[in-house]
Amino acid sequence: MQRLLFVALAFCTIGSANCFAAVITLKFCGVFENALAGSGVLDGSFLTFDQSLVNNVGSNYGLTNANIVTRRTDLAPFPSDLTYTMANFNSIVMPTTSVTSVVGPGTRTFPETVKGWSFLLLGQGEFFAVFPENWLTTVMVGDTLSNNYITEFRSDGYLADADDIRAVPEPSGLAIFGLSSAFIFLKRRFKKRTNSVAFSS
């Protein structure tokens, strides 16, 4: 039994790179540049992707989940929050130095190659979640990035988003297996000890 516990703990303590490497969530929030106070991407926004597929075009760069909430207090009739989820996923953004919205005028250019994902709310606007290609490919759990590449388009133009982004882990099957094994071991030990005490009484 003790060996089982040591094996379980080993699975959980091999290191975050092994327990949490495959799936990464990027959490971000921030303000739109050159916008009125209160405009921006709200806290709780995130993108989740499988890093092993981040170079796979056919798998949408591994995107598995998304929730992006934006607020434009500088625009009417859009003073309320808009939420982009996987239901609004539009397309991947291939490696490029510029993006052009299908609903808003103009093209946004970047100082380096970016790639990412676009989301579309019909009649409301388009949101581009784009990151420096090198960073998105190599990002690891715990990495942070001050990013002004994320871009939102509306019918009147676009705004760049000055975000603070954090890469947080998602439990892998290995970590879950380790924790489950440890729980089962401790449960059995507790039951065995309880039965032993009861028998002695």
mmCIF file of N, CA and C in Angstrom, residues 66-194:
data_model
loop_
_atom_site.group_PDB
_atom_site.id
_atom_site.type_symbol
_atom_site.label_atom_id
_atom_site.label_comp_id
_atom_site.label_asym_id
_atom_site.label_seq_id
_atom_site.Cartn_x
_atom_site.Cartn_y
_atom_site.Cartn_z
ATOM 1 N N ALA A 66 -13.306 29.110 -24.821
ATOM 2 C CA ALA A 66 -13.079 30.558 -24.818
ATOM 3 C C ALA A 66 -14.242 31.274 -24.149
ATOM 4 N N ASN A 67 -13.914 32.371 -23.502
ATOM 5 C CA ASN A 67 -14.925 33.266 -22.942
ATOM 6 C C ASN A 67 -14.302 34.649 -22.854
ATOM 7 N N ILE A 68 -14.745 35.550 -23.699
ATOM 8 C CA ILE A 68 -14.169 36.899 -23.763
ATOM 9 C C ILE A 68 -15.298 37.906 -23.591
ATOM 10 N N VAL A 69 -15.213 38.720 -22.557
ATOM 11 C CA VAL A 69 -16.245 39.712 -22.281
ATOM 12 C C VAL A 69 -15.658 41.102 -22.493
ATOM 13 N N THR A 70 -16.253 41.866 -23.397
ATOM 14 C CA THR A 70 -15.746 43.210 -23.689
ATOM 15 C C THR A 70 -16.811 44.254 -23.376
ATOM 16 N N ARG A 71 -16.327 45.450 -23.081
ATOM 17 C CA ARG A 71 -17.222 46.571 -22.777
ATOM 18 C C ARG A 71 -16.724 47.797 -23.524
ATOM 19 N N ARG A 72 -17.621 48.399 -24.305
ATOM 20 C CA ARG A 72 -17.279 49.631 -25.012
ATOM 21 C C ARG A 72 -18.196 50.740 -24.526
ATOM 22 N N THR A 73 -17.733 51.498 -23.524
ATOM 23 C CA THR A 73 -18.530 52.606 -23.006
ATOM 24 C C THR A 73 -18.495 53.819 -23.931
ATOM 25 N N ASP A 74 -17.607 53.765 -24.920
ATOM 26 C CA ASP A 74 -17.464 54.914 -25.820
ATOM 27 C C ASP A 74 -18.373 54.807 -27.034
ATOM 28 N N LEU A 75 -19.145 53.730 -27.144
ATOM 29 C CA LEU A 75 -19.971 53.536 -28.330
ATOM 30 C C LEU A 75 -21.442 53.379 -27.975
ATOM 31 N N ALA A 76 -22.283 53.957 -28.785
ATOM 32 C CA ALA A 76 -23.717 53.708 -28.735
ATOM 33 C C ALA A 76 -24.101 53.108 -30.088
ATOM 34 N N PRO A 77 -24.973 52.137 -30.149
ATOM 35 C CA PRO A 77 -25.805 51.623 -29.052
ATOM 36 C C PRO A 77 -25.194 50.394 -28.370
ATOM 37 N N PHE A 78 -23.893 50.388 -28.145
ATOM 38 C CA PHE A 78 -23.240 49.227 -27.545
ATOM 39 C C PHE A 78 -22.594 49.574 -26.199
ATOM 40 N N PRO A 79 -23.375 50.070 -25.228
ATOM 41 C CA PRO A 79 -22.762 50.368 -23.930
ATOM 42 C C PRO A 79 -22.669 49.151 -23.027
ATOM 43 N N SER A 80 -23.366 48.085 -23.392
ATOM 44 C CA SER A 80 -23.401 46.909 -22.534
ATOM 45 C C SER A 80 -22.263 45.951 -22.878
ATOM 46 N N ASP A 81 -22.118 44.936 -22.052
ATOM 47 C CA ASP A 81 -21.051 43.958 -22.258
ATOM 48 C C ASP A 81 -21.406 43.011 -23.395
ATOM 49 N N LEU A 82 -20.389 42.658 -24.159
ATOM 50 C CA LEU A 82 -20.535 41.648 -25.205
ATOM 51 C C LEU A 82 -19.682 40.450 -24.821
ATOM 52 N N THR A 83 -20.222 39.250 -25.024
ATOM 53 C CA THR A 83 -19.501 38.034 -24.656
ATOM 54 C C THR A 83 -19.274 37.165 -25.885
ATOM 55 N N TYR A 84 -18.022 36.821 -26.118
ATOM 56 C CA TYR A 84 -17.638 35.932 -27.208
ATOM 57 C C TYR A 84 -17.231 34.592 -26.602
ATOM 58 N N THR A 85 -17.869 33.515 -27.048
ATOM 59 C CA THR A 85 -17.542 32.175 -26.573
ATOM 60 C C THR A 85 -17.183 31.288 -27.769
ATOM 61 N N MET A 86 -17.007 29.996 -27.499
ATOM 62 C CA MET A 86 -16.704 29.071 -28.592
ATOM 63 C C MET A 86 -17.823 29.042 -29.627
ATOM 64 N N ALA A 87 -19.040 29.375 -29.211
ATOM 65 C CA ALA A 87 -20.157 29.432 -30.163
ATOM 66 C C ALA A 87 -19.960 30.541 -31.180
ATOM 67 N N ASN A 88 -19.117 31.518 -30.826
ATOM 68 C CA ASN A 88 -18.852 32.652 -31.719
ATOM 69 C C ASN A 88 -17.503 32.544 -32.419
ATOM 70 N N PHE A 89 -16.832 31.404 -32.247
ATOM 71 C CA PHE A 89 -15.539 31.217 -32.912
ATOM 72 C C PHE A 89 -15.735 31.322 -34.419
ATOM 73 N N ASN A 90 -14.900 32.130 -35.060
ATOM 74 C CA ASN A 90 -15.051 32.398 -36.487
ATOM 75 C C ASN A 90 -13.980 31.703 -37.317
ATOM 76 N N SER A 91 -12.712 31.919 -36.968
ATOM 77 C CA SER A 91 -11.629 31.319 -37.748
ATOM 78 C C SER A 91 -10.314 31.496 -37.008
ATOM 79 N N ILE A 92 -9.312 30.749 -37.452
ATOM 80 C CA ILE A 92 -7.983 30.973 -36.904
ATOM 81 C C ILE A 92 -7.357 32.152 -37.645
ATOM 82 N N VAL A 93 -6.394 32.760 -37.000
ATOM 83 C CA VAL A 93 -5.613 33.822 -37.633
ATOM 84 C C VAL A 93 -4.252 33.229 -37.976
ATOM 85 N N MET A 94 -4.025 33.004 -39.250
ATOM 86 C CA MET A 94 -2.761 32.434 -39.692
ATOM 87 C C MET A 94 -1.622 33.395 -39.353
ATOM 88 N N PRO A 95 -0.393 32.909 -39.273
ATOM 89 C CA PRO A 95 0.737 33.816 -39.018
ATOM 90 C C PRO A 95 0.697 35.004 -39.974
ATOM 91 N N THR A 96 0.644 36.194 -39.412
ATOM 92 C CA THR A 96 0.489 37.401 -40.221
ATOM 93 C C THR A 96 0.996 38.604 -39.447
ATOM 94 N N THR A 97 1.151 39.712 -40.111
ATOM 95 C CA THR A 97 1.521 40.962 -39.440
ATOM 96 C C THR A 97 0.375 41.974 -39.498
ATOM 97 N N SER A 98 -0.819 41.517 -39.939
ATOM 98 C CA SER A 98 -1.972 42.411 -39.979
ATOM 99 C C SER A 98 -3.257 41.593 -39.973
ATOM 100 N N VAL A 99 -4.331 42.182 -39.461
ATOM 101 C CA VAL A 99 -5.647 41.556 -39.516
ATOM 102 C C VAL A 99 -6.656 42.577 -40.004
ATOM 103 N N THR A 100 -7.628 42.105 -40.784
ATOM 104 C CA THR A 100 -8.683 42.956 -41.306
ATOM 105 C C THR A 100 -10.024 42.342 -40.936
ATOM 106 N N SER A 101 -10.883 43.103 -40.314
ATOM 107 C CA SER A 101 -12.181 42.590 -39.893
ATOM 108 C C SER A 101 -13.145 42.534 -41.064
ATOM 109 N N VAL A 102 -14.079 41.585 -40.978
ATOM 110 C CA VAL A 102 -15.099 41.488 -42.017
ATOM 111 C C VAL A 102 -16.260 42.432 -41.727
ATOM 112 N N VAL A 103 -16.294 43.024 -40.538
ATOM 113 C CA VAL A 103 -17.406 43.916 -40.195
ATOM 114 C C VAL A 103 -16.957 45.354 -39.934
ATOM 115 N N GLY A 104 -15.712 45.547 -39.554
ATOM 116 C CA GLY A 104 -15.229 46.890 -39.253
ATOM 117 C C GLY A 104 -14.258 47.381 -40.314
ATOM 118 N N PRO A 105 -14.160 48.674 -40.479
ATOM 119 C CA PRO A 105 -13.259 49.216 -41.489
ATOM 120 C C PRO A 105 -11.806 49.176 -41.037
ATOM 121 N N GLY A 106 -10.903 49.174 -41.992
ATOM 122 C CA GLY A 106 -9.491 49.309 -41.680
ATOM 123 C C GLY A 106 -8.797 47.991 -41.401
ATOM 124 N N THR A 107 -7.474 48.083 -41.272
ATOM 125 C CA THR A 107 -6.616 46.931 -41.014
ATOM 126 C C THR A 107 -5.664 47.265 -39.892
ATOM 127 N N ARG A 108 -5.500 46.360 -38.963
ATOM 128 C CA ARG A 108 -4.566 46.563 -37.864
ATOM 129 C C ARG A 108 -3.248 45.887 -38.205
ATOM 130 N N THR A 109 -2.160 46.615 -38.085
ATOM 131 C CA THR A 109 -0.836 46.054 -38.354
ATOM 132 C C THR A 109 -0.073 45.879 -37.047
ATOM 133 N N PHE A 110 0.880 44.930 -37.057
ATOM 134 C CA PHE A 110 1.627 44.580 -35.850
ATOM 135 C C PHE A 110 3.128 44.628 -36.132
ATOM 136 N N PRO A 111 3.920 44.873 -35.118
ATOM 137 C CA PRO A 111 5.370 44.968 -35.308
ATOM 138 C C PRO A 111 6.051 43.617 -35.491
ATOM 139 N N GLU A 112 5.327 42.530 -35.211
ATOM 140 C CA GLU A 112 5.898 41.203 -35.388
ATOM 141 C C GLU A 112 4.787 40.237 -35.797
ATOM 142 N N THR A 113 5.182 39.063 -36.221
ATOM 143 C CA THR A 113 4.207 38.078 -36.681
ATOM 144 C C THR A 113 3.341 37.595 -35.532
ATOM 145 N N VAL A 114 2.038 37.592 -35.760
ATOM 146 C CA VAL A 114 1.080 37.130 -34.763
ATOM 147 C C VAL A 114 0.246 35.998 -35.342
ATOM 148 N N LYS A 115 -0.376 35.256 -34.439
ATOM 149 C CA LYS A 115 -1.384 34.289 -34.859
ATOM 150 C C LYS A 115 -2.363 34.111 -33.712
ATOM 151 N N GLY A 116 -3.516 33.535 -33.986
ATOM 152 C CA GLY A 116 -4.511 33.394 -32.935
ATOM 153 C C GLY A 116 -5.867 33.023 -33.486
ATOM 154 N N TRP A 117 -6.912 33.641 -32.922
ATOM 155 C CA TRP A 117 -8.277 33.259 -33.255
ATOM 156 C C TRP A 117 -9.162 34.499 -33.374
ATOM 157 N N SER A 118 -10.177 34.408 -34.218
ATOM 158 C CA SER A 118 -11.155 35.488 -34.315
ATOM 159 C C SER A 118 -12.531 34.968 -33.927
ATOM 160 N N PHE A 119 -13.320 35.867 -33.327
ATOM 161 C CA PHE A 119 -14.678 35.546 -32.886
ATOM 162 C C PHE A 119 -15.611 36.595 -33.467
ATOM 163 N N LEU A 120 -16.819 36.175 -33.827
ATOM 164 C CA LEU A 120 -17.734 37.074 -34.520
ATOM 165 C C LEU A 120 -19.123 37.027 -33.905
ATOM 166 N N LEU A 121 -19.633 38.206 -33.547
ATOM 167 C CA LEU A 121 -21.023 38.363 -33.142
ATOM 168 C C LEU A 121 -21.726 39.113 -34.271
ATOM 169 N N LEU A 122 -22.593 38.434 -34.987
ATOM 170 C CA LEU A 122 -23.252 39.052 -36.134
ATOM 171 C C LEU A 122 -24.012 40.301 -35.706
ATOM 172 N N GLY A 123 -23.763 41.380 -36.412
ATOM 173 C CA GLY A 123 -24.418 42.636 -36.109
ATOM 174 C C GLY A 123 -23.798 43.415 -34.970
ATOM 175 N N GLN A 124 -22.819 42.836 -34.285
ATOM 176 C CA GLN A 124 -22.213 43.492 -33.138
ATOM 177 C C GLN A 124 -20.744 43.823 -33.362
ATOM 178 N N GLY A 125 -19.993 42.894 -33.890
ATOM 179 C CA GLY A 125 -18.577 43.172 -34.097
ATOM 180 C C GLY A 125 -17.738 41.913 -34.061
ATOM 181 N N GLU A 126 -16.451 42.104 -34.286
ATOM 182 C CA GLU A 126 -15.516 40.995 -34.349
ATOM 183 C C GLU A 126 -14.388 41.217 -33.350
ATOM 184 N N PHE A 127 -13.951 40.144 -32.730
ATOM 185 C CA PHE A 127 -12.882 40.228 -31.757
ATOM 186 C C PHE A 127 -11.745 39.313 -32.184
ATOM 187 N N PHE A 128 -10.549 39.892 -32.280
ATOM 188 C CA PHE A 128 -9.362 39.119 -32.616
ATOM 189 C C PHE A 128 -8.523 38.913 -31.359
ATOM 190 N N ALA A 129 -8.289 37.653 -30.992
ATOM 191 C CA ALA A 129 -7.369 37.326 -29.906
ATOM 192 C C ALA A 129 -6.076 36.860 -30.555
ATOM 193 N N VAL A 130 -5.164 37.796 -30.766
ATOM 194 C CA VAL A 130 -3.922 37.475 -31.477
ATOM 195 C C VAL A 130 -2.729 37.761 -30.569
ATOM 196 N N PHE A 131 -1.717 36.921 -30.710
ATOM 197 C CA PHE A 131 -0.534 36.987 -29.865
ATOM 198 C C PHE A 131 0.711 36.850 -30.718
ATOM 199 N N PRO A 132 1.839 37.359 -30.250
ATOM 200 C CA PRO A 132 3.094 37.115 -30.977
ATOM 201 C C PRO A 132 3.266 35.617 -31.188
ATOM 202 N N GLU A 133 3.528 35.226 -32.417
ATOM 203 C CA GLU A 133 3.580 33.794 -32.743
ATOM 204 C C GLU A 133 4.585 33.048 -31.877
ATOM 205 N N ASN A 134 5.743 33.617 -31.676
ATOM 206 C CA ASN A 134 6.769 32.939 -30.910
ATOM 207 C C ASN A 134 6.313 32.709 -29.470
ATOM 208 N N TRP A 135 5.666 33.713 -28.879
ATOM 209 C CA TRP A 135 5.210 33.573 -27.495
ATOM 210 C C TRP A 135 4.101 32.528 -27.378
ATOM 211 N N LEU A 136 3.159 32.561 -28.294
ATOM 212 C CA LEU A 136 2.049 31.619 -28.226
ATOM 213 C C LEU A 136 2.524 30.183 -28.383
ATOM 214 N N THR A 137 3.581 29.997 -29.161
ATOM 215 C CA THR A 137 4.115 28.660 -29.403
ATOM 216 C C THR A 137 4.915 28.150 -28.212
ATOM 217 N N THR A 138 5.557 29.054 -27.493
ATOM 218 C CA THR A 138 6.469 28.634 -26.418
ATOM 219 C C THR A 138 5.950 28.928 -25.019
ATOM 220 N N VAL A 139 4.764 29.533 -24.889
ATOM 221 C CA VAL A 139 4.247 29.918 -23.584
ATOM 222 C C VAL A 139 4.143 28.699 -22.670
ATOM 223 N N MET A 140 4.542 28.892 -21.418
ATOM 224 C CA MET A 140 4.473 27.843 -20.409
ATOM 225 C C MET A 140 3.664 28.331 -19.223
ATOM 226 N N VAL A 141 3.201 27.384 -18.424
ATOM 227 C CA VAL A 141 2.450 27.725 -17.222
ATOM 228 C C VAL A 141 3.265 28.677 -16.361
ATOM 229 N N GLY A 142 2.637 29.761 -15.917
ATOM 230 C CA GLY A 142 3.312 30.747 -15.096
ATOM 231 C C GLY A 142 3.813 31.949 -15.873
ATOM 232 N N ASP A 143 3.900 31.821 -17.194
ATOM 233 C CA ASP A 143 4.350 32.946 -18.013
ATOM 234 C C ASP A 143 3.297 34.048 -18.024
ATOM 235 N N THR A 144 3.759 35.281 -18.105
ATOM 236 C CA THR A 144 2.861 36.425 -18.233
ATOM 237 C C THR A 144 3.294 37.266 -19.424
ATOM 238 N N LEU A 145 2.379 38.060 -19.927
ATOM 239 C CA LEU A 145 2.675 38.897 -21.082
ATOM 240 C C LEU A 145 1.833 40.158 -21.026
ATOM 241 N N SER A 146 2.480 41.301 -21.165
ATOM 242 C CA SER A 146 1.755 42.547 -21.356
ATOM 243 C C SER A 146 1.569 42.693 -22.854
ATOM 244 N N ASN A 147 0.328 42.577 -23.306
ATOM 245 C CA ASN A 147 0.050 42.406 -24.726
ATOM 246 C C ASN A 147 -0.865 43.517 -25.243
ATOM 247 N N ASN A 148 -0.450 44.197 -26.296
ATOM 248 C CA ASN A 148 -1.322 45.196 -26.903
ATOM 249 C C ASN A 148 -1.702 44.776 -28.324
ATOM 250 N N TYR A 149 -1.717 43.462 -28.554
ATOM 251 C CA TYR A 149 -2.052 42.958 -29.881
ATOM 252 C C TYR A 149 -3.530 42.616 -30.007
ATOM 253 N N ILE A 150 -4.147 42.166 -28.920
ATOM 254 C CA ILE A 150 -5.557 41.792 -28.973
ATOM 255 C C ILE A 150 -6.372 42.974 -29.493
ATOM 256 N N THR A 151 -7.242 42.699 -30.446
ATOM 257 C CA THR A 151 -7.916 43.766 -31.179
ATOM 258 C C THR A 151 -9.412 43.503 -31.291
ATOM 259 N N GLU A 152 -10.211 44.516 -31.046
ATOM 260 C CA GLU A 152 -11.649 44.418 -31.251
ATOM 261 C C GLU A 152 -12.089 45.367 -32.355
ATOM 262 N N PHE A 153 -12.864 44.854 -33.304
ATOM 263 C CA PHE A 153 -13.426 45.677 -34.373
ATOM 264 C C PHE A 153 -14.920 45.857 -34.139
ATOM 265 N N ARG A 154 -15.379 47.074 -34.425
ATOM 266 C CA ARG A 154 -16.811 47.350 -34.492
ATOM 267 C C ARG A 154 -17.063 48.083 -35.802
ATOM 268 N N SER A 155 -18.291 48.466 -36.025
ATOM 269 C CA SER A 155 -18.616 49.101 -37.293
ATOM 270 C C SER A 155 -17.882 50.422 -37.479
ATOM 271 N N ASP A 156 -17.404 51.015 -36.383
ATOM 272 C CA ASP A 156 -16.732 52.309 -36.491
ATOM 273 C C ASP A 156 -15.206 52.194 -36.431
ATOM 274 N N GLY A 157 -14.690 51.001 -36.344
ATOM 275 C CA GLY A 157 -13.240 50.851 -36.302
ATOM 276 C C GLY A 157 -12.809 49.836 -35.270
ATOM 277 N N TYR A 158 -11.549 49.931 -34.861
ATOM 278 C CA TYR A 158 -11.027 48.953 -33.912
ATOM 279 C C TYR A 158 -10.332 49.647 -32.749
ATOM 280 N N LEU A 159 -10.171 48.879 -31.696
ATOM 281 C CA LEU A 159 -9.387 49.333 -30.561
ATOM 282 C C LEU A 159 -8.428 48.223 -30.152
ATOM 283 N N ALA A 160 -7.188 48.597 -29.898
ATOM 284 C CA ALA A 160 -6.213 47.632 -29.384
ATOM 285 C C ALA A 160 -6.424 47.479 -27.889
ATOM 286 N N ASP A 161 -6.158 46.291 -27.379
ATOM 287 C CA ASP A 161 -6.373 46.014 -25.973
ATOM 288 C C ASP A 161 -5.044 45.855 -25.247
ATOM 289 N N ALA A 162 -4.822 46.665 -24.225
ATOM 290 C CA ALA A 162 -3.598 46.577 -23.430
ATOM 291 C C ALA A 162 -3.829 45.608 -22.285
ATOM 292 N N ASP A 163 -3.596 44.332 -22.544
ATOM 293 C CA ASP A 163 -3.921 43.281 -21.597
ATOM 294 C C ASP A 163 -2.724 42.831 -20.780
ATOM 295 N N ASP A 164 -3.016 42.359 -19.585
ATOM 296 C CA ASP A 164 -2.066 41.589 -18.790
ATOM 297 C C ASP A 164 -2.554 40.153 -18.827
ATOM 298 N N ILE A 165 -1.725 39.262 -19.344
ATOM 299 C CA ILE A 165 -2.132 37.891 -19.604
ATOM 300 C C ILE A 165 -1.344 36.942 -18.713
ATOM 301 N N ARG A 166 -2.030 35.953 -18.149
ATOM 302 C CA ARG A 166 -1.396 34.934 -17.323
ATOM 303 C C ARG A 166 -1.701 33.558 -17.905
ATOM 304 N N ALA A 167 -0.688 32.718 -17.967
ATOM 305 C CA ALA A 167 -0.865 31.338 -18.416
ATOM 306 C C ALA A 167 -1.019 30.448 -17.192
ATOM 307 N N VAL A 168 -2.187 29.844 -17.041
ATOM 308 C CA VAL A 168 -2.457 29.002 -15.880
ATOM 309 C C VAL A 168 -2.671 27.568 -16.339
ATOM 310 N N PRO A 169 -2.417 26.606 -15.450
ATOM 311 C CA PRO A 169 -2.474 25.194 -15.853
ATOM 312 C C PRO A 169 -3.875 24.616 -15.851
ATOM 313 N N GLU A 170 -4.050 23.590 -16.633
ATOM 314 C CA GLU A 170 -5.238 22.758 -16.596
ATOM 315 C C GLU A 170 -4.791 21.351 -16.245
ATOM 316 N N PRO A 171 -5.427 20.687 -15.292
ATOM 317 C CA PRO A 171 -4.967 19.353 -14.883
ATOM 318 C C PRO A 171 -4.950 18.357 -16.029
ATOM 319 N N SER A 172 -3.871 17.615 -16.130
ATOM 320 C CA SER A 172 -3.774 16.568 -17.139
ATOM 321 C C SER A 172 -4.274 15.264 -16.555
ATOM 322 N N GLY A 173 -4.451 14.255 -17.400
ATOM 323 C CA GLY A 173 -4.881 12.948 -16.939
ATOM 324 C C GLY A 173 -3.899 12.352 -15.958
ATOM 325 N N LEU A 174 -2.610 12.646 -16.132
ATOM 326 C CA LEU A 174 -1.586 12.114 -15.242
ATOM 327 C C LEU A 174 -1.763 12.645 -13.830
ATOM 328 N N ALA A 175 -2.002 13.941 -13.716
ATOM 329 C CA ALA A 175 -2.181 14.530 -12.391
ATOM 330 C C ALA A 175 -3.446 14.013 -11.732
ATOM 331 N N ILE A 176 -4.515 13.909 -12.511
ATOM 332 C CA ILE A 176 -5.775 13.412 -11.965
ATOM 333 C C ILE A 176 -5.618 11.975 -11.483
ATOM 334 N N PHE A 177 -4.890 11.153 -12.268
ATOM 335 C CA PHE A 177 -4.654 9.773 -11.865
ATOM 336 C C PHE A 177 -3.883 9.725 -10.550
ATOM 337 N N GLY A 178 -2.868 10.559 -10.420
ATOM 338 C CA GLY A 178 -2.060 10.577 -9.208
ATOM 339 C C GLY A 178 -2.877 10.961 -7.996
ATOM 340 N N LEU A 179 -3.685 12.015 -8.139
ATOM 341 C CA LEU A 179 -4.512 12.463 -7.022
ATOM 342 C C LEU A 179 -5.558 11.420 -6.650
ATOM 343 N N SER A 180 -6.158 10.786 -7.662
ATOM 344 C CA SER A 180 -7.167 9.757 -7.399
ATOM 345 C C SER A 180 -6.552 8.568 -6.675
ATOM 346 N N SER A 181 -5.354 8.165 -7.113
ATOM 347 C CA SER A 181 -4.686 7.035 -6.487
ATOM 348 C C SER A 181 -4.362 7.336 -5.029
ATOM 349 N N ALA A 182 -3.886 8.559 -4.770
ATOM 350 C CA ALA A 182 -3.569 8.948 -3.401
ATOM 351 C C ALA A 182 -4.824 8.942 -2.538
ATOM 352 N N PHE A 183 -5.930 9.432 -3.101
ATOM 353 C CA PHE A 183 -7.191 9.462 -2.350
ATOM 354 C C PHE A 183 -7.654 8.052 -2.011
ATOM 355 N N ILE A 184 -7.598 7.125 -2.983
ATOM 356 C CA ILE A 184 -8.018 5.741 -2.755
ATOM 357 C C ILE A 184 -7.156 5.091 -1.680
ATOM 358 N N PHE A 185 -5.840 5.342 -1.739
ATOM 359 C CA PHE A 185 -4.936 4.755 -0.747
ATOM 360 C C PHE A 185 -5.285 5.234 0.661
ATOM 361 N N LEU A 186 -5.451 6.544 0.799
ATOM 362 C CA LEU A 186 -5.749 7.102 2.122
ATOM 363 C C LEU A 186 -7.095 6.614 2.636
ATOM 364 N N LYS A 187 -8.070 6.457 1.742
ATOM 365 C CA LYS A 187 -9.393 5.973 2.135
ATOM 366 C C LYS A 187 -9.305 4.537 2.664
ATOM 367 N N ARG A 188 -8.516 3.694 1.963
ATOM 368 C CA ARG A 188 -8.355 2.304 2.382
ATOM 369 C C ARG A 188 -7.632 2.214 3.723
ATOM 370 N N ARG A 189 -6.608 3.030 3.880
ATOM 371 C CA ARG A 189 -5.856 3.018 5.131
ATOM 372 C C ARG A 189 -6.744 3.430 6.310
ATOM 373 N N PHE A 190 -7.556 4.474 6.078
ATOM 374 C CA PHE A 190 -8.445 4.957 7.128
ATOM 375 C C PHE A 190 -9.472 3.887 7.485
ATOM 376 N N LYS A 191 -10.028 3.201 6.462
ATOM 377 C CA LYS A 191 -11.018 2.156 6.699
ATOM 378 C C LYS A 191 -10.400 0.991 7.460
ATOM 379 N N LYS A 192 -9.163 0.618 7.061
ATOM 380 C CA LYS A 192 -8.477 -0.497 7.715
ATOM 381 C C LYS A 192 -8.221 -0.179 9.178
ATOM 382 N N ARG A 193 -7.788 1.056 9.447
ATOM 383 C CA ARG A 193 -7.501 1.459 10.820
ATOM 384 C C ARG A 193 -8.782 1.509 11.640
ATOM 385 N N THR A 194 -9.873 1.978 11.064
ATOM 386 C CA THR A 194 -11.155 2.052 11.760
ATOM 387 C C THR A 194 -11.643 0.656 12.128
#
